[in-house]
Structure formats: C-alpha cells, structure tokens
Amino acid sequence: MSTQTEHQAPQGPEPLDVHDPRLSRFDIVREGARRDDIEIVHYEEQVVPGSRAERRLTRTVASFFLLTGLAATAFLAVYIWWPWEYAPGSGGDKYYTPLLGLTLGLALLGVGFGILTWGKKLLPKEVSIQDRHVEDPDAPESRKITGETMLYLADELGVKRRPLLGMSLLAGLVPVGAVAAAPLVGGLISNPHKNNQMFTTGFAPAAGKKIRLVREDGRPIRPADISAGGQLTVFPGIEHGVSNRHADSPTLLIHLRELDAQKSREANQRIGHANFMWGNYAAYSKICTHAGCPASLYEQQTNRLLCPCHQSQFLITDNARPVFGPASRRLPQLPIEVDEEGFFVARSDYTETVGPDFWERP
C-alpha cells in the first residue's frame, strides 16, 4: 500500500480591499499588479521632484513642443498666404514647396524629440515581470484597479506638477492638428479656378483668332501629315507655346481608322460634343487626370491611351473614358477643325479642366 503526499502551494498575503478610502492610488496600483502576478523588480525616479534638474528638463521638453507649435503655425501661414502660382523667373513661388517641407519637418522633429526626452529623462524607470493568467475583466474590483492605474499613469507623466509641459504640449499639438486639416479644407476655401486660370490653356483664342496646332519645332500640321491609326503630340502655335509656360497644353492628335472614328463620333454626340472632331481626327489632352503625368502611349489596335506613371488607361473611342487604373475622369477633348490654309486649328479652348482636378464637378 502506497501513500501520496499532497503539497499545498504557499498562500500569498490576503488581497486588499481596493475600495478602502485609506489606500493611496499607488497602493491600489500595486495591489492590482500583485493580483496580476507582477513583480516590480526595479522602480526609481530619474529626477528628484522640484529639483533643478527636473526644471531644466521640463524647460527642454517645453522648448521642443513650442518649436513644434511655431513651425506648424509657420506651415499654415505659408500654406495660406505665400504666393504659390507659377510665374516665370526666380520669384517667391519657387520657395512655396520647400518652405512647406521645412516647416512641417521642424514641427515633426520638435514633437518627436519632445516626447523622446520626456520619456527617457523625466518618467520613472520601471522593470516588472509578470506571469500570464486569466482574470475576469468585468469584476468591479478589476474595473477599479484599471481606472486607478490609468489615473496613476497620468500622474506619473507629471503634467499636474509640471504645468509648463501641459501648456507647451497643447501649444505644439493644436497647430499640428490644424496642419493635418489644412490640405483637406484649404481647397474648399479658395477656389483654384479664380481668374479662370485652370480653365485656360494656350489654345484659348487670342484677339478672336483661332490657335493652330503645331509640332514641337513650331511647324503647323495638315491632316495628311498623320496616317490612319497614327498620332502626334501637338502644342499651341503661340509664343512659348512649346515651353513650360504652357505646360498644360500638350495634346495628342489622333487619326482614327474609319470604324473607330464612327464610334468616336457617336460617343461625342451622346455628350454634346458633336463638332469636336474633324473628319476622322480627334484631339485629347495629354495630361493624365489622375496625377498630371503625360498619357502618351497610344495603342491603335485597342484605341487605348496609357499613362505610364500609374497605368491608367483611357478608351479614345468612348470620349477617352478611363477603363483601367486610378484615373476617375476622362481626358478633356479639344475641339478642332481645319482653317482656310488647310492646317489644324482649335475651334476653342478646352471646355473642361485639364489635368487632375475636381472643381468642375456638379
């Protein structure tokens, strides 16, 4: 007959009543840690509260947060008031994007260094070890311990006894929040079509005279210059029409085959563009409506125009409707005809906004 000895696990101290008003917040936190089988191996303050070192570190962290606020405010000022419209030469518009990057970078660096310094130098150091176990999270005592632990963490941040940190953090993060919202609401405040600049390209008639379509070397184009199924990049025949001064004007002139041209004319009629084509020729903006890249790879077998940047594809025989890729708006079509000398001219400017834009939508 064998005997079996039962070993009983040693019992720890009796649990404390966490609702006892005599307990401090740290006592409740420590009791919660004990119930979670957490052993605090090491715990120490890095600076003595009220000491010169604490005040110096507080000023350092506050300086980083104030730098964040100033840089974010500068970002907003540049975003709203700095001249951004392109102008030839070396004007202030050339500094618009660099200044936005500089001010936003300083704001993010300030908040990053401030948080790192706060955590590395001011918060207490603690090393704890915990054994995994399961506990009912809905128990009233568990909720009490969790609440007190979170409040204790707030106390450990030291904002109450270091009000400079709280004020500087608020002064820094409020402008950062405004920076995040600025691009979302800025375009809704100022209409980019002010003075009609986004509706006007180099093909706008000048002094009642229609603008010719020309090659890159300035030579005008006749219908016979493009074979069936071919295409040619054309520009407005005006001074500097081929330069970056009219970077919104490059256009793809396409000579469609007979059956494809018939489909294109029917598609034009459906949207009120019956007179936009001349014979079997159609002209579409070369500026992709997704991100402004040059959509210039034309596949004559499928009549698709491909933008190589993000793979958007436009079906020319259906009003250059996007059929693949991220672009969501068709390419604007340029109304064309042939003048008395037999050269292609634009009947008018584009009737839709060229490039990526959304303001013309109803």
CSV table of C-alpha atoms in Angstrom, one decimal:
chain,number,residue,atom,x,y,z
A,1,MET,CA,0.0,0.0,0.0
A,2,SER,CA,1.5,3.3,-1.1
A,3,THR,CA,0.8,6.7,0.3
A,4,GLN,CA,0.6,10.0,-1.6
A,5,THR,CA,1.7,13.3,-0.1
A,6,GLU,CA,-0.2,16.4,-1.2
A,7,HIS,CA,1.8,19.6,-1.5
A,8,GLN,CA,-0.2,22.8,-1.0
A,9,ALA,CA,1.0,25.9,-2.7
A,10,PRO,CA,2.1,28.7,-0.3
A,11,GLN,CA,-0.5,31.3,0.1
A,12,GLY,CA,0.4,35.0,-0.5
A,13,PRO,CA,-0.8,37.9,1.5
A,14,GLU,CA,-4.6,38.5,1.8
A,15,PRO,CA,-6.0,40.7,-1.0
A,16,LEU,CA,-6.5,44.3,-0.1
A,17,ASP,CA,-9.9,46.0,-0.3
A,18,VAL,CA,-9.3,48.3,-3.2
A,19,HIS,CA,-12.4,50.4,-2.2
A,20,ASP,CA,-10.8,51.3,1.1
A,21,PRO,CA,-10.5,55.1,1.1
A,22,ARG,CA,-7.3,54.9,3.2
A,23,LEU,CA,-5.4,53.4,0.3
A,24,SER,CA,-3.4,55.7,-1.9
A,25,ARG,CA,-3.6,55.5,-5.7
A,26,PHE,CA,-0.2,53.8,-5.8
A,27,ASP,CA,-1.4,51.2,-3.2
A,28,ILE,CA,-4.2,50.3,-5.5
A,29,VAL,CA,-1.9,50.1,-8.5
A,30,ARG,CA,0.5,47.9,-6.5
A,31,GLU,CA,-2.4,45.7,-5.4
A,32,GLY,CA,-3.5,45.3,-9.0
A,33,ALA,CA,0.0,44.4,-10.0
A,34,ARG,CA,0.2,41.8,-7.3
A,35,ARG,CA,-3.1,40.2,-8.4
A,36,ASP,CA,-1.8,40.1,-11.9
A,37,ASP,CA,1.3,38.2,-10.6
A,38,ILE,CA,3.5,41.1,-11.5
A,39,GLU,CA,6.7,41.6,-9.6
A,40,ILE,CA,8.2,45.1,-9.8
A,41,VAL,CA,11.9,44.3,-10.0
A,42,HIS,CA,13.2,47.9,-10.3
A,43,TYR,CA,11.5,51.3,-9.9
A,44,GLU,CA,13.1,54.6,-9.4
A,45,GLU,CA,12.6,58.3,-10.2
A,46,GLN,CA,15.1,59.7,-12.7
A,47,VAL,CA,15.0,63.2,-11.2
A,48,VAL,CA,14.1,64.5,-7.8
A,49,PRO,CA,10.7,66.3,-7.9
A,50,GLY,CA,11.2,70.0,-7.6
A,51,SER,CA,15.0,69.8,-8.3
A,52,ARG,CA,17.0,72.0,-10.6
A,53,ALA,CA,17.5,69.0,-13.0
A,54,GLU,CA,13.7,68.5,-13.2
A,55,ARG,CA,13.1,72.1,-14.0
A,56,ARG,CA,15.9,72.1,-16.7
A,57,LEU,CA,14.5,69.0,-18.4
A,58,THR,CA,11.0,70.4,-18.2
A,59,ARG,CA,12.1,73.6,-20.0
A,60,THR,CA,13.9,71.5,-22.6
A,61,VAL,CA,10.8,69.4,-23.4
A,62,ALA,CA,8.7,72.5,-23.4
A,63,SER,CA,11.1,74.1,-25.9
A,64,PHE,CA,10.7,71.2,-28.3
A,65,PHE,CA,6.9,71.4,-28.1
A,66,LEU,CA,6.9,75.2,-28.5
A,67,LEU,CA,9.2,74.7,-31.6
A,68,THR,CA,6.6,72.3,-32.9
A,69,GLY,CA,3.8,74.9,-32.4
A,70,LEU,CA,5.9,77.7,-34.1
A,71,ALA,CA,6.9,75.5,-37.0
A,72,ALA,CA,3.3,74.3,-37.5
A,73,THR,CA,2.0,77.8,-37.4
A,74,ALA,CA,4.6,78.9,-39.9
A,75,PHE,CA,3.4,76.0,-42.2
A,76,LEU,CA,-0.1,77.3,-42.0
A,77,ALA,CA,1.0,80.8,-42.8
A,78,VAL,CA,3.0,79.7,-45.8
A,79,TYR,CA,0.1,77.4,-47.0
A,80,ILE,CA,-2.4,80.2,-46.8
A,81,TRP,CA,-0.5,83.4,-47.7
A,82,TRP,CA,2.7,82.5,-49.6
A,83,PRO,CA,2.4,83.0,-53.4
A,84,TRP,CA,2.1,79.6,-55.0
A,85,GLU,CA,1.0,80.2,-58.6
A,86,TYR,CA,3.8,79.5,-61.1
A,87,ALA,CA,5.4,82.6,-62.6
A,88,PRO,CA,8.5,82.6,-64.9
A,89,GLY,CA,11.8,83.6,-63.3
A,90,SER,CA,13.0,83.2,-59.8
A,91,GLY,CA,10.0,84.5,-57.8
A,92,GLY,CA,8.7,83.6,-54.4
A,93,ASP,CA,6.6,80.8,-55.8
A,94,LYS,CA,9.7,78.7,-56.2
A,95,TYR,CA,10.1,78.6,-52.4
A,96,TYR,CA,6.5,77.5,-51.7
A,97,THR,CA,7.0,73.8,-51.6
A,98,PRO,CA,10.5,73.9,-49.9
A,99,LEU,CA,9.1,76.1,-47.2
A,100,LEU,CA,6.1,73.7,-46.6
A,101,GLY,CA,8.6,70.8,-46.3
A,102,LEU,CA,10.9,72.7,-44.0
A,103,THR,CA,8.3,73.9,-41.6
A,104,LEU,CA,6.4,70.6,-41.5
A,105,GLY,CA,9.8,68.7,-40.9
A,106,LEU,CA,10.7,71.0,-38.0
A,107,ALA,CA,7.2,70.5,-36.4
A,108,LEU,CA,7.5,66.7,-36.6
A,109,LEU,CA,11.1,66.8,-35.3
A,110,GLY,CA,10.1,69.0,-32.4
A,111,VAL,CA,7.2,66.8,-31.2
A,112,GLY,CA,9.4,63.7,-31.7
A,113,PHE,CA,12.3,65.0,-29.7
A,114,GLY,CA,10.0,66.4,-27.1
A,115,ILE,CA,8.3,63.0,-26.5
A,116,LEU,CA,11.5,61.1,-26.5
A,117,THR,CA,13.2,63.4,-24.0
A,118,TRP,CA,10.1,63.3,-21.8
A,119,GLY,CA,10.0,59.5,-21.8
A,120,LYS,CA,13.8,59.0,-21.5
A,121,LYS,CA,14.6,61.6,-18.9
A,122,LEU,CA,11.6,62.5,-16.8
A,123,LEU,CA,9.4,59.4,-16.5
A,124,PRO,CA,10.4,56.9,-13.8
A,125,LYS,CA,12.3,53.8,-14.7
A,126,GLU,CA,10.5,50.5,-14.0
A,127,VAL,CA,11.3,46.9,-14.7
A,128,SER,CA,8.5,44.4,-14.0
A,129,ILE,CA,8.0,40.6,-14.5
A,130,GLN,CA,4.5,39.1,-15.0
A,131,ASP,CA,3.2,35.6,-15.1
A,132,ARG,CA,0.3,35.0,-17.5
A,133,HIS,CA,-3.0,34.2,-16.0
A,134,VAL,CA,-6.7,34.7,-16.7
A,135,GLU,CA,-8.9,37.0,-14.7
A,136,ASP,CA,-12.5,38.2,-15.1
A,137,PRO,CA,-12.2,41.7,-16.6
A,138,ASP,CA,-15.8,42.6,-15.7
A,139,ALA,CA,-15.3,42.2,-11.9
A,140,PRO,CA,-15.9,45.5,-10.1
A,141,GLU,CA,-12.5,45.3,-8.4
A,142,SER,CA,-10.8,44.8,-11.8
A,143,ARG,CA,-12.5,47.9,-13.2
A,144,LYS,CA,-11.5,49.9,-10.1
A,145,ILE,CA,-7.9,48.8,-10.4
A,146,THR,CA,-7.8,49.6,-14.1
A,147,GLY,CA,-9.2,53.0,-13.6
A,148,GLU,CA,-6.8,53.9,-10.8
A,149,THR,CA,-3.9,52.5,-12.9
A,150,MET,CA,-4.7,54.8,-15.8
A,151,LEU,CA,-5.0,57.8,-13.5
A,152,TYR,CA,-1.7,56.9,-11.8
A,153,LEU,CA,-0.1,56.8,-15.3
A,154,ALA,CA,-1.4,60.3,-15.8
A,155,ASP,CA,0.1,61.3,-12.5
A,156,GLU,CA,3.5,59.8,-13.5
A,157,LEU,CA,3.6,62.0,-16.6
A,158,GLY,CA,3.9,64.8,-14.2
A,159,VAL,CA,1.7,67.3,-16.1
A,160,LYS,CA,0.0,68.4,-12.9
A,161,ARG,CA,3.2,69.3,-11.1
A,162,ARG,CA,4.8,70.5,-14.3
A,163,PRO,CA,2.2,72.7,-15.9
A,164,LEU,CA,4.7,74.1,-18.3
A,165,LEU,CA,4.8,70.7,-20.0
A,166,GLY,CA,1.0,70.6,-20.4
A,167,MET,CA,0.8,74.1,-21.8
A,168,SER,CA,3.7,73.6,-24.2
A,169,LEU,CA,2.2,70.3,-25.4
A,170,LEU,CA,-1.1,71.9,-26.1
A,171,ALA,CA,0.6,74.9,-27.8
A,172,GLY,CA,2.5,72.5,-30.0
A,173,LEU,CA,-0.1,69.9,-30.9
A,174,VAL,CA,-3.0,72.2,-31.7
A,175,PRO,CA,-1.2,73.8,-34.7
A,176,VAL,CA,-0.1,70.3,-35.8
A,177,GLY,CA,-3.8,69.3,-35.9
A,178,ALA,CA,-4.5,72.4,-37.9
A,179,VAL,CA,-1.7,71.4,-40.3
A,180,ALA,CA,-3.3,68.0,-40.8
A,181,ALA,CA,-6.7,69.6,-41.6
A,182,ALA,CA,-5.3,72.4,-43.8
A,183,PRO,CA,-4.9,70.5,-47.0
A,184,LEU,CA,-8.4,69.0,-46.6
A,185,VAL,CA,-10.2,72.3,-46.1
A,186,GLY,CA,-7.8,74.7,-47.8
A,187,GLY,CA,-9.0,73.8,-51.3
A,188,LEU,CA,-12.6,74.3,-50.2
A,189,ILE,CA,-11.9,77.8,-49.0
A,190,SER,CA,-10.0,79.2,-52.0
A,191,ASN,CA,-11.4,78.2,-55.5
A,192,PRO,CA,-8.4,77.3,-57.7
A,193,HIS,CA,-10.5,78.5,-60.7
A,194,LYS,CA,-10.1,82.1,-59.5
A,195,ASN,CA,-9.4,84.2,-62.6
A,196,ASN,CA,-10.3,81.1,-64.6
A,197,GLN,CA,-6.6,80.1,-64.7
A,198,MET,CA,-7.3,76.4,-64.6
A,199,PHE,CA,-9.8,76.6,-67.5
A,200,THR,CA,-7.4,78.5,-69.8
A,201,THR,CA,-4.6,76.9,-71.8
A,202,GLY,CA,-2.5,78.0,-74.7
A,203,PHE,CA,-5.3,77.1,-77.2
A,204,ALA,CA,-7.6,79.9,-76.0
A,205,PRO,CA,-8.3,82.1,-79.0
A,206,ALA,CA,-6.3,85.4,-78.9
A,207,ALA,CA,-7.9,88.5,-80.3
A,208,GLY,CA,-10.6,86.4,-82.0
A,209,LYS,CA,-8.0,84.4,-83.9
A,210,LYS,CA,-8.0,80.6,-83.6
A,211,ILE,CA,-4.8,78.9,-82.5
A,212,ARG,CA,-3.1,76.5,-84.8
A,213,LEU,CA,-1.8,73.0,-83.7
A,214,VAL,CA,1.9,72.8,-84.2
A,215,ARG,CA,4.8,70.3,-83.8
A,216,GLU,CA,7.5,70.7,-81.2
A,217,ASP,CA,9.6,72.7,-83.8
A,218,GLY,CA,6.7,75.1,-84.4
A,219,ARG,CA,5.6,73.8,-87.8
A,220,PRO,CA,1.8,73.7,-88.3
A,221,ILE,CA,0.1,70.4,-89.1
A,222,ARG,CA,-2.1,69.3,-92.0
A,223,PRO,CA,-4.4,66.2,-92.0
A,224,ALA,CA,-2.1,64.4,-94.5
A,225,ASP,CA,0.7,64.6,-92.0
A,226,ILE,CA,-0.7,61.8,-89.8
A,227,SER,CA,-1.5,58.4,-91.3
A,228,ALA,CA,-4.6,56.4,-90.3
A,229,GLY,CA,-4.1,54.9,-86.8
A,230,GLY,CA,-1.3,57.3,-86.1
A,231,GLN,CA,-0.9,60.0,-83.5
A,232,LEU,CA,1.2,63.1,-82.9
A,233,THR,CA,1.8,65.3,-79.9
A,234,VAL,CA,0.9,68.9,-80.7
A,235,PHE,CA,1.2,72.3,-79.0
A,236,PRO,CA,-0.5,75.7,-79.3
A,237,GLY,CA,1.0,77.8,-82.1
A,238,ILE,CA,1.7,80.8,-80.0
A,239,GLU,CA,4.8,82.4,-78.5
A,240,HIS,CA,6.3,80.0,-75.9
A,241,GLY,CA,3.6,77.5,-76.7
A,242,VAL,CA,6.0,74.6,-76.6
A,243,SER,CA,7.7,75.7,-73.4
A,244,ASN,CA,6.8,75.0,-69.7
A,245,ARG,CA,5.0,78.3,-69.7
A,246,HIS,CA,2.1,76.4,-71.3
A,247,ALA,CA,2.8,73.0,-69.7
A,248,ASP,CA,-1.0,72.3,-69.5
A,249,SER,CA,-1.4,72.5,-73.3
A,250,PRO,CA,0.3,69.4,-74.8
A,251,THR,CA,-2.3,67.5,-76.8
A,252,LEU,CA,-2.5,64.2,-78.6
A,253,LEU,CA,-3.9,64.5,-82.1
A,254,ILE,CA,-5.1,61.1,-83.3
A,255,HIS,CA,-6.1,59.9,-86.8
A,256,LEU,CA,-8.6,57.2,-86.2
A,257,ARG,CA,-9.5,54.5,-88.6
A,258,GLU,CA,-12.9,54.7,-90.2
A,259,LEU,CA,-14.8,52.3,-88.0
A,260,ASP,CA,-13.1,53.7,-84.9
A,261,ALA,CA,-13.8,57.2,-85.9
A,262,GLN,CA,-17.5,56.4,-86.3
A,263,LYS,CA,-17.6,55.0,-82.8
A,264,SER,CA,-15.9,58.1,-81.5
A,265,ARG,CA,-18.3,60.5,-83.3
A,266,GLU,CA,-21.3,58.6,-81.8
A,267,ALA,CA,-19.8,58.8,-78.3
A,268,ASN,CA,-19.2,62.6,-78.9
A,269,GLN,CA,-22.8,63.1,-79.8
A,270,ARG,CA,-24.0,61.4,-76.6
A,271,ILE,CA,-22.3,64.1,-74.5
A,272,GLY,CA,-22.9,67.1,-76.7
A,273,HIS,CA,-19.5,67.1,-78.4
A,274,ALA,CA,-20.8,66.5,-81.9
A,275,ASN,CA,-18.5,69.1,-83.6
A,276,PHE,CA,-15.3,68.4,-81.6
A,277,MET,CA,-13.8,66.0,-84.2
A,278,TRP,CA,-12.8,66.9,-87.7
A,279,GLY,CA,-13.3,64.0,-90.1
A,280,ASN,CA,-11.6,61.0,-88.5
A,281,TYR,CA,-9.3,63.2,-86.3
A,282,ALA,CA,-9.7,63.7,-82.6
A,283,ALA,CA,-7.5,65.6,-80.1
A,284,TYR,CA,-7.3,64.9,-76.4
A,285,SER,CA,-5.3,66.4,-73.6
A,286,LYS,CA,-2.1,64.6,-72.9
A,287,ILE,CA,-2.2,65.4,-69.2
A,288,CYS,CA,-3.5,62.5,-67.2
A,289,THR,CA,-6.5,63.3,-65.0
A,290,HIS,CA,-5.1,61.2,-62.1
A,291,ALA,CA,-1.8,62.9,-61.2
A,292,GLY,CA,-0.8,65.0,-64.2
A,293,CYS,CA,1.6,62.6,-65.9
A,294,PRO,CA,1.9,62.5,-69.7
A,295,ALA,CA,-0.6,60.0,-71.1
A,296,SER,CA,1.2,59.3,-74.3
A,297,LEU,CA,1.4,55.6,-75.0
A,298,TYR,CA,-1.3,55.0,-77.7
A,299,GLU,CA,-2.3,51.5,-78.7
A,300,GLN,CA,-4.0,51.8,-82.1
A,301,GLN,CA,-5.4,48.2,-82.1
A,302,THR,CA,-7.4,48.8,-78.9
A,303,ASN,CA,-7.7,52.6,-79.2
A,304,ARG,CA,-6.5,52.9,-75.6
A,305,LEU,CA,-4.2,55.6,-74.3
A,306,LEU,CA,-1.9,54.6,-71.5
A,307,CYS,CA,-0.4,56.7,-68.8
A,308,PRO,CA,2.9,55.1,-67.8
A,309,CYS,CA,3.1,56.6,-64.3
A,310,HIS,CA,0.3,54.7,-62.7
A,311,GLN,CA,-1.1,52.6,-65.6
A,312,SER,CA,-4.3,54.5,-66.1
A,313,GLN,CA,-5.9,53.6,-69.5
A,314,PHE,CA,-8.4,55.8,-71.5
A,315,LEU,CA,-10.6,54.5,-74.3
A,316,ILE,CA,-10.4,57.1,-77.1
A,317,THR,CA,-13.5,55.8,-79.0
A,318,ASP,CA,-15.6,56.5,-75.9
A,319,ASN,CA,-14.6,60.1,-75.1
A,320,ALA,CA,-11.3,59.0,-73.5
A,321,ARG,CA,-13.2,57.4,-70.7
A,322,PRO,CA,-10.9,55.8,-68.0
A,323,VAL,CA,-11.2,52.0,-68.3
A,324,PHE,CA,-8.3,50.9,-66.0
A,325,GLY,CA,-6.1,52.3,-63.3
A,326,PRO,CA,-6.6,55.1,-60.7
A,327,ALA,CA,-7.8,57.8,-63.0
A,328,SER,CA,-11.5,58.5,-62.5
A,329,ARG,CA,-12.2,61.3,-65.0
A,330,ARG,CA,-11.9,61.2,-68.8
A,331,LEU,CA,-9.3,63.2,-70.7
A,332,PRO,CA,-10.7,66.6,-71.9
A,333,GLN,CA,-11.2,66.8,-75.7
A,334,LEU,CA,-10.0,69.7,-77.7
A,335,PRO,CA,-12.5,70.9,-80.4
A,336,ILE,CA,-10.6,71.0,-83.7
A,337,GLU,CA,-11.1,72.0,-87.4
A,338,VAL,CA,-9.0,72.9,-90.4
A,339,ASP,CA,-8.5,76.5,-91.4
A,340,GLU,CA,-8.7,78.0,-94.9
A,341,GLU,CA,-5.0,77.2,-95.5
A,342,GLY,CA,-5.5,73.5,-94.6
A,343,PHE,CA,-3.9,73.5,-91.2
A,344,PHE,CA,-5.4,72.2,-88.0
A,345,VAL,CA,-6.7,74.8,-85.5
A,346,ALA,CA,-8.5,74.7,-82.2
A,347,ARG,CA,-12.2,75.8,-82.6
A,348,SER,CA,-12.0,76.9,-78.9
A,349,ASP,CA,-10.1,76.2,-75.8
A,350,TYR,CA,-10.8,73.0,-73.8
A,351,THR,CA,-14.2,73.1,-72.3
A,352,GLU,CA,-13.2,71.0,-69.2
A,353,THR,CA,-10.4,71.4,-66.8
A,354,VAL,CA,-7.1,69.9,-68.0
A,355,GLY,CA,-5.2,67.6,-65.6
A,356,PRO,CA,-6.2,66.3,-62.1
A,357,ASP,CA,-9.0,68.5,-60.7
A,358,PHE,CA,-12.5,68.1,-59.2
A,359,TRP,CA,-13.9,71.7,-59.0
A,360,GLU,CA,-15.8,71.4,-62.3
A,361,ARG,CA,-18.0,68.6,-61.0
A,362,PRO,CA,-21.6,69.5,-60.3
